[in-house]
Coordinates of C-alpha atoms in Angstrom, one line a residue:
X1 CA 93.9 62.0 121.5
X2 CA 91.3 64.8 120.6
X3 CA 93.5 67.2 121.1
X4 CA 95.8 65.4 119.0
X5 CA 93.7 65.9 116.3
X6 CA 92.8 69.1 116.9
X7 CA 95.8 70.5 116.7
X8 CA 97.1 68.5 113.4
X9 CA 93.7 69.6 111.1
X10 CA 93.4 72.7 112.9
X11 CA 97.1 74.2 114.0
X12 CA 98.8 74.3 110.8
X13 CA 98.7 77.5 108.4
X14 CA 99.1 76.3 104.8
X15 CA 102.7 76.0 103.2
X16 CA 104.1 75.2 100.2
X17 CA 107.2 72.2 99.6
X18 CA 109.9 73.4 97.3
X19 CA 113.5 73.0 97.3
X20 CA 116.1 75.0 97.4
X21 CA 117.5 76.5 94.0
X22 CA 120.0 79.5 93.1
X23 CA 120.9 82.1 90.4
X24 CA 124.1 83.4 90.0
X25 CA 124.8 87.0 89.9
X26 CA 125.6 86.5 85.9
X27 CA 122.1 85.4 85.2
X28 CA 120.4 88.0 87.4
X29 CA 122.3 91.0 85.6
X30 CA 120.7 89.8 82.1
X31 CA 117.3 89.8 84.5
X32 CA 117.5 93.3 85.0
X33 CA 118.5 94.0 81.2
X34 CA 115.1 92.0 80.9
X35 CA 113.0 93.7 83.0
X36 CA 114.5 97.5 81.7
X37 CA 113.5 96.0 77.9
X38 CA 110.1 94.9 79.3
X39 CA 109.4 98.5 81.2
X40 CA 110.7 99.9 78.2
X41 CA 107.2 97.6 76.2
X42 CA 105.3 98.9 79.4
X43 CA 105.7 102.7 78.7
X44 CA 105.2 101.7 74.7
X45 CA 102.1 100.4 75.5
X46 CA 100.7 103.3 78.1
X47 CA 101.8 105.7 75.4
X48 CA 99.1 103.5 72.9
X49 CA 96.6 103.7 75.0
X50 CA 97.0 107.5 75.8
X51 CA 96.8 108.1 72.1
X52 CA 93.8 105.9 71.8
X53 CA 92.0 108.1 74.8
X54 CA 93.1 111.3 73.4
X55 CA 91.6 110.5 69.8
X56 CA 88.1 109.1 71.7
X57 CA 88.2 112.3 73.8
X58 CA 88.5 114.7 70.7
X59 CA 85.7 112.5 69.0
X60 CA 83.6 112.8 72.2
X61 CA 84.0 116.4 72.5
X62 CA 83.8 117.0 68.5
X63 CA 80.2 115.0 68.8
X64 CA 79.2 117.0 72.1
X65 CA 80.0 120.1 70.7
X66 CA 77.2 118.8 67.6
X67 CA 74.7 116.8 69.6
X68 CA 74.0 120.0 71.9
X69 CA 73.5 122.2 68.8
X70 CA 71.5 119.6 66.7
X71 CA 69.0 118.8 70.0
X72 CA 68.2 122.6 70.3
X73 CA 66.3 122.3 66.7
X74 CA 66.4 119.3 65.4
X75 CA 64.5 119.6 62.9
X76 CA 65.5 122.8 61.7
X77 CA 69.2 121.2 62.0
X78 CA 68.0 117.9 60.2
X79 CA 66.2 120.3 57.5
X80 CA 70.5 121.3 56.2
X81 CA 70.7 118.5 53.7
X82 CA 75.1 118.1 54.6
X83 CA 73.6 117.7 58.4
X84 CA 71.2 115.0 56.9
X85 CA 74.0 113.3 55.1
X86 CA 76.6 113.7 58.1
X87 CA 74.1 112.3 60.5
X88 CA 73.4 109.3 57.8
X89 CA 77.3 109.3 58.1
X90 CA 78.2 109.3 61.2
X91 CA 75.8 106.8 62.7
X92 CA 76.3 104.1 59.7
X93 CA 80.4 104.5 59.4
X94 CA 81.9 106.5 61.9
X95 CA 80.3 105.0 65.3
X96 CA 81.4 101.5 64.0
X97 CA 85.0 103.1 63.0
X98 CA 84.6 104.6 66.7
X99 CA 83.6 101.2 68.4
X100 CA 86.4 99.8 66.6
X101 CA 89.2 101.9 68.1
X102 CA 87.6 101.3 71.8
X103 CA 87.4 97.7 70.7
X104 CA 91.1 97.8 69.9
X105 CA 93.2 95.8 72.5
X106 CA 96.4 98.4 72.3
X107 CA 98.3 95.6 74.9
X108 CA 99.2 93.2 71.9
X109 CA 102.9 94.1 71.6
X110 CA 103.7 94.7 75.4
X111 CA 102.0 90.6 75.7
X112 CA 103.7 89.6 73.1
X113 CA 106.9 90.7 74.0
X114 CA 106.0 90.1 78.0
X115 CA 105.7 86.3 76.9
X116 CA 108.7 86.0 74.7
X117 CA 110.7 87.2 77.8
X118 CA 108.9 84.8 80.7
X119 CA 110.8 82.1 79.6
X120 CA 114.0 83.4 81.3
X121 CA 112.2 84.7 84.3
X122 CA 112.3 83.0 87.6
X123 CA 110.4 80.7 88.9
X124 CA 109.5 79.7 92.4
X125 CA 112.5 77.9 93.1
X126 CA 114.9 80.7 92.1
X127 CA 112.7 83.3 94.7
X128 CA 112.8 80.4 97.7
X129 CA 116.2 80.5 96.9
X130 CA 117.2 84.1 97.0
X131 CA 115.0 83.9 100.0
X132 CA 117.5 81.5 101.6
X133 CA 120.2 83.6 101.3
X134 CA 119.1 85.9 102.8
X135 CA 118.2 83.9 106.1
X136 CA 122.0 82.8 105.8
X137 CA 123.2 86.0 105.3
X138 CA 121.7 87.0 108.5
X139 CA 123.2 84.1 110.7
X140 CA 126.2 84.1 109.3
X141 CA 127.2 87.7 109.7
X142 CA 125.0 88.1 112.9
X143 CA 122.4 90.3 111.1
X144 CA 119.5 91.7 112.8
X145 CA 116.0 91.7 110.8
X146 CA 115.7 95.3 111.4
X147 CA 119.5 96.1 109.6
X148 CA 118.4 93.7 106.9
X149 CA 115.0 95.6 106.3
X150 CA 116.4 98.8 106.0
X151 CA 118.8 98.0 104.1
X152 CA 122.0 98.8 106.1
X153 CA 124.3 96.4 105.0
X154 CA 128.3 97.6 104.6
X155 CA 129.3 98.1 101.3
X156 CA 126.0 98.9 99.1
X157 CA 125.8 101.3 96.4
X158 CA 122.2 100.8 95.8
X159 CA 120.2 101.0 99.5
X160 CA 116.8 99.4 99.7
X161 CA 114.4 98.6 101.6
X162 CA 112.1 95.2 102.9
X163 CA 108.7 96.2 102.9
X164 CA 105.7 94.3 104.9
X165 CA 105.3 91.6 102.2
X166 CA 108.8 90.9 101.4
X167 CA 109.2 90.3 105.6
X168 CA 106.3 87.9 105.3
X169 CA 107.1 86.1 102.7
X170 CA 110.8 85.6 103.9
X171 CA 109.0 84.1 107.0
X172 CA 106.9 81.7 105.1
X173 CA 110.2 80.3 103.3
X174 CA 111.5 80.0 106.5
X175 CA 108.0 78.2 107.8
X176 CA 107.7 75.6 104.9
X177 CA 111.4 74.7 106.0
X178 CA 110.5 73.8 109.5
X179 CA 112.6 76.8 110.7
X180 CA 110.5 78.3 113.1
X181 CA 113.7 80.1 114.8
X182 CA 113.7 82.3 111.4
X183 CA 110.0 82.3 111.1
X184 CA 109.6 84.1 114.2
X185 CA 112.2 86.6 113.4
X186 CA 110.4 87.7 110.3
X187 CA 107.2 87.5 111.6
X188 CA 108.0 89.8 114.1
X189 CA 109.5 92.5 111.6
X190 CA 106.2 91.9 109.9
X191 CA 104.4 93.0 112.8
X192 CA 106.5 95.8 113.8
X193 CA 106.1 97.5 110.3
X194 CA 102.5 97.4 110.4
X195 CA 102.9 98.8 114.1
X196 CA 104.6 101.7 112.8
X197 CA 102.0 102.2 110.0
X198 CA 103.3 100.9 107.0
X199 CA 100.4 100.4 104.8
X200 CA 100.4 96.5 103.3
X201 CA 98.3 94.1 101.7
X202 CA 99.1 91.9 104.5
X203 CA 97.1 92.1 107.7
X204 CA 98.1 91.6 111.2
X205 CA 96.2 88.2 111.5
X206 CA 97.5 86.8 108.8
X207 CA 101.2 87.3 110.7
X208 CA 100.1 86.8 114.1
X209 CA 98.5 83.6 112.7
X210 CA 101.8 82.4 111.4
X211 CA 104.1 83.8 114.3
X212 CA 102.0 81.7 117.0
X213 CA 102.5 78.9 115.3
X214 CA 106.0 79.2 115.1
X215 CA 106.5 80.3 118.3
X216 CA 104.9 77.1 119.9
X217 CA 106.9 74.7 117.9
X218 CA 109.9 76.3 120.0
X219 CA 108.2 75.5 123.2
X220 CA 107.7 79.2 124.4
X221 CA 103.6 78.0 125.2
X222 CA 102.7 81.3 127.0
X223 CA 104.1 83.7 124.2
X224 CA 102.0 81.3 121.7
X225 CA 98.8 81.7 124.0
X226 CA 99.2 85.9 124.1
X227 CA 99.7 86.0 120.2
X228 CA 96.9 83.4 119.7
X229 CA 94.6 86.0 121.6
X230 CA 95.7 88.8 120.2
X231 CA 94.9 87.5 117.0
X232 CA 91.3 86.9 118.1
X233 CA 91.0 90.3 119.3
X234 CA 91.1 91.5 115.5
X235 CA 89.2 88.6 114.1
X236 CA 87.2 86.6 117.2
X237 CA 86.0 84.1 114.3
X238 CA 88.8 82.4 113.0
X239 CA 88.6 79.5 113.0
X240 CA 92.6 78.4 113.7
X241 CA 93.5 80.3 116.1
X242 CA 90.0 79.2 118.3
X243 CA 91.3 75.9 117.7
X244 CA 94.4 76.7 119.0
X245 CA 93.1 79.0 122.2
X246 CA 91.5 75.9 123.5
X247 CA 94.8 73.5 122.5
X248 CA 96.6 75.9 124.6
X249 CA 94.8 76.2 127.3
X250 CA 94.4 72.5 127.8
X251 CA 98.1 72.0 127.8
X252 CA 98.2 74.5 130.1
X253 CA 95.8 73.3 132.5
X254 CA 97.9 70.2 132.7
X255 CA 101.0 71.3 133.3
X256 CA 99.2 73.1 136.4
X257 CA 97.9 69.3 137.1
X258 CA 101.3 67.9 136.8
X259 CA 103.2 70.6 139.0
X260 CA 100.6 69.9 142.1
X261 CA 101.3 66.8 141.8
X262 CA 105.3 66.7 142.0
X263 CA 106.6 67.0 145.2
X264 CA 108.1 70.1 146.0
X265 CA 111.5 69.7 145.0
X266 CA 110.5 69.1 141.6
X267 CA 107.5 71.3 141.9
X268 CA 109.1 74.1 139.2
X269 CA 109.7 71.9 136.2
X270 CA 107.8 71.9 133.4
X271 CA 106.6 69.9 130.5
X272 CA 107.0 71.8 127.7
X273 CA 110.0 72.9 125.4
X274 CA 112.5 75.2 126.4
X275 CA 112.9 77.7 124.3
X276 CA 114.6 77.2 121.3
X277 CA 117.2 78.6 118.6
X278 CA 117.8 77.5 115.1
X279 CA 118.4 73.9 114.1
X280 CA 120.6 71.5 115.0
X281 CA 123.2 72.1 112.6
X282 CA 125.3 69.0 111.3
X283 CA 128.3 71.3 110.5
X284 CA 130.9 70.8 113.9
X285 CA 132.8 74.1 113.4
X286 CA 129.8 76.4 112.1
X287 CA 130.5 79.1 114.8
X288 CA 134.3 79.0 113.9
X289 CA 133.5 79.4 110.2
X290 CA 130.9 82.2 110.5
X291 CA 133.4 84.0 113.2
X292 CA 136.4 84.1 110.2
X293 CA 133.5 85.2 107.7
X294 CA 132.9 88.4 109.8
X295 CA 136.7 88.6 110.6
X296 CA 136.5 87.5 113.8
X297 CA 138.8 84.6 115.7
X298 CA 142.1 84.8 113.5
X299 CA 144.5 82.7 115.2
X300 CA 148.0 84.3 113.9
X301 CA 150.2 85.6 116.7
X302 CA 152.4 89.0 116.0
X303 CA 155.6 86.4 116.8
X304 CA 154.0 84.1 113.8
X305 CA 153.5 87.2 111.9
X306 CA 156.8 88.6 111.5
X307 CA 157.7 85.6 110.0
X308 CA 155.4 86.0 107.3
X309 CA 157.0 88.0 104.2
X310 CA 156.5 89.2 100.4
X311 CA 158.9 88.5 98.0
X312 CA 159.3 87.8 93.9
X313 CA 159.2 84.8 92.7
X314 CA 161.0 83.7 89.5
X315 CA 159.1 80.1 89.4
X316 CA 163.0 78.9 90.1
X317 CA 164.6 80.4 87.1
X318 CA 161.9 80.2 85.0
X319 CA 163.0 82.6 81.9
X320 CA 159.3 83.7 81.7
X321 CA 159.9 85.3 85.3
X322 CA 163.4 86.3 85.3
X323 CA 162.8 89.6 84.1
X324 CA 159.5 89.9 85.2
X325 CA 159.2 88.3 88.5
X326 CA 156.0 87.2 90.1
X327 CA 155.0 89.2 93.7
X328 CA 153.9 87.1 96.0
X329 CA 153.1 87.1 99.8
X330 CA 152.7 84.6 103.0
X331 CA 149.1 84.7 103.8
X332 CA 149.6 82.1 106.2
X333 CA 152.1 79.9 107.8
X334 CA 150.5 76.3 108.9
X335 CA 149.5 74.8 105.9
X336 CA 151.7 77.3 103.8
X337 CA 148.9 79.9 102.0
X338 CA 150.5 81.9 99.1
X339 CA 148.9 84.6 97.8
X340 CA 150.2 86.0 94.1
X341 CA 149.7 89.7 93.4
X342 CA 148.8 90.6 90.2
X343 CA 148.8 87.1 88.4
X344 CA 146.3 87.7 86.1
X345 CA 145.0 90.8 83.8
X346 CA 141.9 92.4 83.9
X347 CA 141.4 91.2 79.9
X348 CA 142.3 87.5 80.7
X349 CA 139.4 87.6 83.6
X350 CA 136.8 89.1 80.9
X351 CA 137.6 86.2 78.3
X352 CA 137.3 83.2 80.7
X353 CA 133.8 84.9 81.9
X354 CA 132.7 85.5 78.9
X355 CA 133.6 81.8 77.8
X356 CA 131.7 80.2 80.9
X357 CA 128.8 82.4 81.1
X358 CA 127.1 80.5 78.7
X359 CA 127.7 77.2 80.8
X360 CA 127.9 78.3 84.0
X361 CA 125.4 75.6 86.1
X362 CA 124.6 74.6 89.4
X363 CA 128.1 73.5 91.1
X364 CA 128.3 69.9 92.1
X365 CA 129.8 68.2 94.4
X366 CA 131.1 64.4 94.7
X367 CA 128.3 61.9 96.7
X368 CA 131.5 59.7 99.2
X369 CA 128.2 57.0 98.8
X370 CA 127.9 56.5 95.4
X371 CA 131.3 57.9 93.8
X372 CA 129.0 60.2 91.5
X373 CA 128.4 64.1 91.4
X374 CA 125.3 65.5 93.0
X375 CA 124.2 69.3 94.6
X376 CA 124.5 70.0 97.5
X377 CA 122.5 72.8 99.9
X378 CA 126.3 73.1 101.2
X379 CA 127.9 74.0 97.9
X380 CA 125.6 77.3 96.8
X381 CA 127.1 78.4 93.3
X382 CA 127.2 78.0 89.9
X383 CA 130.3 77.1 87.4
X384 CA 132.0 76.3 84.4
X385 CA 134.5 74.2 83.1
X386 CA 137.5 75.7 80.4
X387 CA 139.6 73.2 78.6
X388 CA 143.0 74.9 77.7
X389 CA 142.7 73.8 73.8
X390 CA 139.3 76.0 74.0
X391 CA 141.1 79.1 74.1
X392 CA 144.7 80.2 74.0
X393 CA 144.1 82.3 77.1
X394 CA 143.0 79.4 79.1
X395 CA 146.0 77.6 78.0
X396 CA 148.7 80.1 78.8
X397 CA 147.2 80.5 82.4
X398 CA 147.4 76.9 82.5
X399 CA 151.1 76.7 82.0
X400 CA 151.7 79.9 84.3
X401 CA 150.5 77.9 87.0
X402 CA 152.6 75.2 85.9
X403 CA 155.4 78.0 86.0
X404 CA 155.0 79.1 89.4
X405 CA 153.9 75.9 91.2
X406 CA 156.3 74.0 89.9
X407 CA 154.1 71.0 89.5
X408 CA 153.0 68.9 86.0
X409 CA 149.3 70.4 84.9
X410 CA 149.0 68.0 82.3
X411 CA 147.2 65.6 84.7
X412 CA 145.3 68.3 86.1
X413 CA 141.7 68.7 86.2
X414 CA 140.3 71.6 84.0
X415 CA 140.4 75.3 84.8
X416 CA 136.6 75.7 87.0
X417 CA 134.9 78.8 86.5
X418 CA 133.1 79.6 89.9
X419 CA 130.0 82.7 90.4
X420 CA 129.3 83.2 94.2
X421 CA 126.0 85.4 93.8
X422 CA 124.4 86.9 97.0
X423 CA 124.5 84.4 99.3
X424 CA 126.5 81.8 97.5
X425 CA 128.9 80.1 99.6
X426 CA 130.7 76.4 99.9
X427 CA 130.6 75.3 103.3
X428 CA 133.8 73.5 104.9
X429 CA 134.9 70.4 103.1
X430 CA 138.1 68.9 101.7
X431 CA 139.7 69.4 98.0
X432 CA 141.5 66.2 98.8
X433 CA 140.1 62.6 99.2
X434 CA 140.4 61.2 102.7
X435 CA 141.3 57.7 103.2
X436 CA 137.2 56.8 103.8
X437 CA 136.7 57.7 99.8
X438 CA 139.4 55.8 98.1
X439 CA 137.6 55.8 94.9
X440 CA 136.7 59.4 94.8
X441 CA 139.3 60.1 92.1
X442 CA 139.6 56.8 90.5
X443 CA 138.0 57.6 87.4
X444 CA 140.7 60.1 86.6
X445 CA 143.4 57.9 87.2
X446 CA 145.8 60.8 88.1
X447 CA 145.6 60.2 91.8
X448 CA 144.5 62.5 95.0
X449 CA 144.6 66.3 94.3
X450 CA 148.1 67.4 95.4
X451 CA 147.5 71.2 95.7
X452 CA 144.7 74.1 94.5
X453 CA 145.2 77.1 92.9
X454 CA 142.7 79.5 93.4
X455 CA 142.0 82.7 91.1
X456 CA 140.0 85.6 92.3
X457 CA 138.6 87.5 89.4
X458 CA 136.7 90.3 91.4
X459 CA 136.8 92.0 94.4
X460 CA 133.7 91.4 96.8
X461 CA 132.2 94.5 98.2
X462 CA 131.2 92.7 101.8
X463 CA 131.7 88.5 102.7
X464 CA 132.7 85.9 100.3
X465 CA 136.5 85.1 102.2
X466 CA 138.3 81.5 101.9
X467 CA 138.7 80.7 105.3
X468 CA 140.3 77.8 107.1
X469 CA 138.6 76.7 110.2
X470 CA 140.7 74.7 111.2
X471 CA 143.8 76.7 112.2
X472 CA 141.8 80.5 111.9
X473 CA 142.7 81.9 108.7
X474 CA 140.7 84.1 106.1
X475 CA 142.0 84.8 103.4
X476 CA 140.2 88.0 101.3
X477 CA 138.9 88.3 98.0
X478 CA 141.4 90.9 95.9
X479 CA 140.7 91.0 92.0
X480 CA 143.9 89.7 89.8
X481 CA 145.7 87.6 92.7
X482 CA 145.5 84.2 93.3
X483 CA 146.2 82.3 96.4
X484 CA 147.8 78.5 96.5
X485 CA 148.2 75.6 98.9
X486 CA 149.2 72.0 98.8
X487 CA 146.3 69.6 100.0
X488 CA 148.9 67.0 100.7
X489 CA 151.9 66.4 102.4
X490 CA 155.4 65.2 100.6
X491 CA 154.8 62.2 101.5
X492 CA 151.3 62.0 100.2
X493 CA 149.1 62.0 103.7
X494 CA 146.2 64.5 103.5
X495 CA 146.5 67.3 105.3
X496 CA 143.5 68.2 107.3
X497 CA 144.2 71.4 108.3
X498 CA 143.1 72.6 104.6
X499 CA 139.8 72.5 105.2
X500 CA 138.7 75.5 104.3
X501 CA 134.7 77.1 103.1
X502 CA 134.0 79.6 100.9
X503 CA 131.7 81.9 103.2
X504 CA 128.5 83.3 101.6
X505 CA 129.0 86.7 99.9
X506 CA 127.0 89.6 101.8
X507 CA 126.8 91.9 99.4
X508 CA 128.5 92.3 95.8
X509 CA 130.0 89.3 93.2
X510 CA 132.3 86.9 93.2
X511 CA 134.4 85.2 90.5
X512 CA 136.6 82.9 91.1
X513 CA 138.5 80.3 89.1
X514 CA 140.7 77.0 89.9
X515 CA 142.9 74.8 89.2
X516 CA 143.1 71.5 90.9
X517 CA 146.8 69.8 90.5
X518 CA 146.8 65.7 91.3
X519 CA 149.2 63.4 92.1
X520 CA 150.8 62.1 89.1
X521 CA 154.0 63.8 87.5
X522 CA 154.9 65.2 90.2
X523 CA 157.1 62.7 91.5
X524 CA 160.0 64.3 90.5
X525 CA 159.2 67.5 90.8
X526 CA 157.6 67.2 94.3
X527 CA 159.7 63.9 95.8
X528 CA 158.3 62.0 98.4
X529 CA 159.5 62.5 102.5
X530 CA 159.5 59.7 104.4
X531 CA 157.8 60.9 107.2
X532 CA 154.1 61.3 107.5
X533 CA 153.9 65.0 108.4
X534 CA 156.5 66.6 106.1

């Protein structure tokens, strides 16, 4: 029971609660017109003072060249009756003008203008949450601390690098979180840059006395005991980390007790924790989803291929397409993914960002418990929603969706505007509600969502695919196409082989817009089978 004790009031190092948070790309690109505008106040104000030196320099040296004559004969100097007068002068109105201009705070403007501007800074949660993605990045796409640190990711224009600090304090987020697995990992890259001389404000004890830590909670004792000493090799008196020398040893000491005691056939096993890896993660198919984000474990066989075409689409006659025909291509088979090729201008995308932008906030999701919409750490993205009387732009992409689906937007929800920033992602789920959320829809009173029509609006330098766990497909972010599946079948059974996730974008931005089509009016234009599957 000591020991207990011990090691709750001494063992833990101190960490902050906070929750998770997340800025779209949008929002950070008017940060770094922020930050240029406030370096821009910063140079202002260095020029300021550099004029404010320069004119106390020249008085100093004007008064040195003076003094030295004057204190050679002063009172042959004091005897000139100007010299008098100057000296009356100087000391009476010119040293108060001169402790004036040192007195003069030359910073007024760049403060003034620094606290105008801190109001759209970040805040903690916003850097715990760009933290985050970065820890997801790196599981998702099987990134190694050392890659992320130097910056080698595919795809970047603008390289740079993780120094000591940022490693450190991406392992703290990680700590606070309970995730030792990605505590260690940073830790470590702490370490190694200060092993290969990077000079930091952060000392080796203060990561060692972290990474210990961490590295008990995942049961690897003897790795814990080494760091733990090393630690009190560079500082014998702190205080923790004695603590937690004595802890160790204990629970060492009776493990040895326990293993005499076992009879020989159980004489190797051990009390503590095997070693262990991140989490336990409530998502079922998390390895299949990260493996389509990197491109891996497609499921399409050449004979399945060759079935798959392109073609132009006239939206069955439709005299807006006759002449003009839309391009479109089978991105997949089983459910049916169609992909349309140039679908919507570069213009059009520019107006529907710019009308979001201004409301573009944290995406919601719907609670199956209560019926209402709520975050979620699984949804990671901000968006917007466009009526089509707002804007005649949203209402003629609207009815060219109408065009080339062939199904009744009028009972449609509105056109969502969607910003995947670094690290933003929507983990697998349903568009459709499944028979355990009757009422997830009732509100709208247009039925289940029949089908989704999905928009890309930029191209993605690295990550950020729709994939489909379920049967292995990715589908590829491609500026100005848009890619379309039913949700249902004819005869109005989900199907669940449309679950799909949007995975976390690795480096770059992503837009994205949808429509989601429902149930009612289409009962005509989409008639009901009568078998379940069909």
């Amino acid at each position: 029971m000591i020991w207990c004790i011990l090691i709750l009031g001494i063992l833990l190092p101190q960490s902050l609660a906070h929750p998770g948070f997340f800025t779209s790309i949008g929002q950070m690109t008017d940060l770094i017109h922020t930050e240029k505008d406030l370096v821009t106040s910063l140079k202002d104000y260095i020029k300021a003072e550099e004029d404010k030196l320069e004119q106390i320099k020249k008085w100093a040296e004007k008064l040195d060249r003076l003094t030295s004559t004057a204190t050679k004969d002063p009172e042959g100097f004091v005897g000139h009756p100007v010299n008098a007068f100057k000296l009356m002068k100087r000391l009476n109105t010119e040293w108060s003008e001169l402790e004036n201009l040192v007195l003069k705070d030359m910073s007024d403007g760049f403060i003034s203008n620094l606290t105008i501007q801190r109001q759209y800074f970040p805040n903690d949660e916003d850097q715990v949450g760009a933290a985050k993605a970065l820890l997801r990045l790196q599981d998702t796409y099987n990134l190694d601390t050392d890659t992320i640190s130097k910056g080698n990711l595919p795809g970047v224009k603008h390289k740079s690098f993780l120094t000591v600090e940022d490693c450190f304090e991406l392992g703290k987020v990680a700590y606070t979180e309970a995730d030792y697995y990605h505590t260690e990992l940073w830790m470590e890259q702490a370490l190694r840059q200060l092993d290969e001389g990077e000079v930091s404000t952060i000392d080796k004890v203060s990561v060692l006395d972290y990474l210990s830590y961490a590295v008990y909670q995942q049961g690897d004792l003897d790795k814990a005991l080494l760091l733990t000493k090393k630690l009190l090799e560079l500082d014998p008196e702190h205080q923790r980390a004695n603590g937690n020398l004595k802890y160790f040893e204990y629970i060492m000491a009776k493990e040895k007790d326990v293993n005499k005691s076992t009879s020989d056939d159980q004489s190797d096993q051990k009390t503590t924790l095997k070693k262990k890896g991140a989490a336990v993660d409530y998502l079922p198919e998390r390895q299949k989803y990260e493996m389509l984000c990197r491109g891996e474990g497609i499921k399409m066989t050449p004979r399945r291929q060759k079935k798959l075409f392109c073609r132009y689409h006239d939206g069955n006659r439709n005299p807006k397409f006759i002449l003009a025909p839309a391009k479109q291509e089978d991105e997949w088979d089983k459910p049916r993914i169609i992909r349309f090729h140039d679908i919507i201008s570069d213009a059009e995308i520019e107006i529907v960002k710019d009308l979001a932008k201004p409301r573009l906030s944290r995406a919601t999701v719907h609670d199956p418990e209560t019926g209402k919409l709520t975050t979620a750490q699984y949804r990671v993205s901000k968006s917007a929603w466009l009526s089509g009387y707002e804007n005649p732009v949203v209402s003629r992409i609207n009815m060219r969706i109408q065009d080339l689906t062939g199904l009744d937007v009028s009972t449609a929800e509105e056109l969502q505007v969607a910003n995947y920033g670094v690290g933003g992602q929507y983990e697998p789920h349903f568009d459709f509600a499944r028979k355990d959320e009757p009422d997830a829809f009732k509100e709208l009173g247009t039925g289940n969502r029949i089908a989704t029509w999905l928009f890309y609006m930029s191209d993605v330098s690295a990550g950020g695919a729709t994939v489909f766990p379920e049967v292995g497909a990715s589908v590829w972010p491609k500026k100005g196409t848009a890619v379309f599946w039913y949700n249902l079948f004819a005869s109005g059974e989900g199907d669940y082989s449309t679950r799909h996730a949007a995975c976390p974008v690795l480096v770059g931005n992503k837009w994205v817009s949808n429509k989601w089509l429902h149930e009612r009016g289409q009962e005509f234009r989409r008639p009901c089978t009568l078998s379940e599957l069909e």
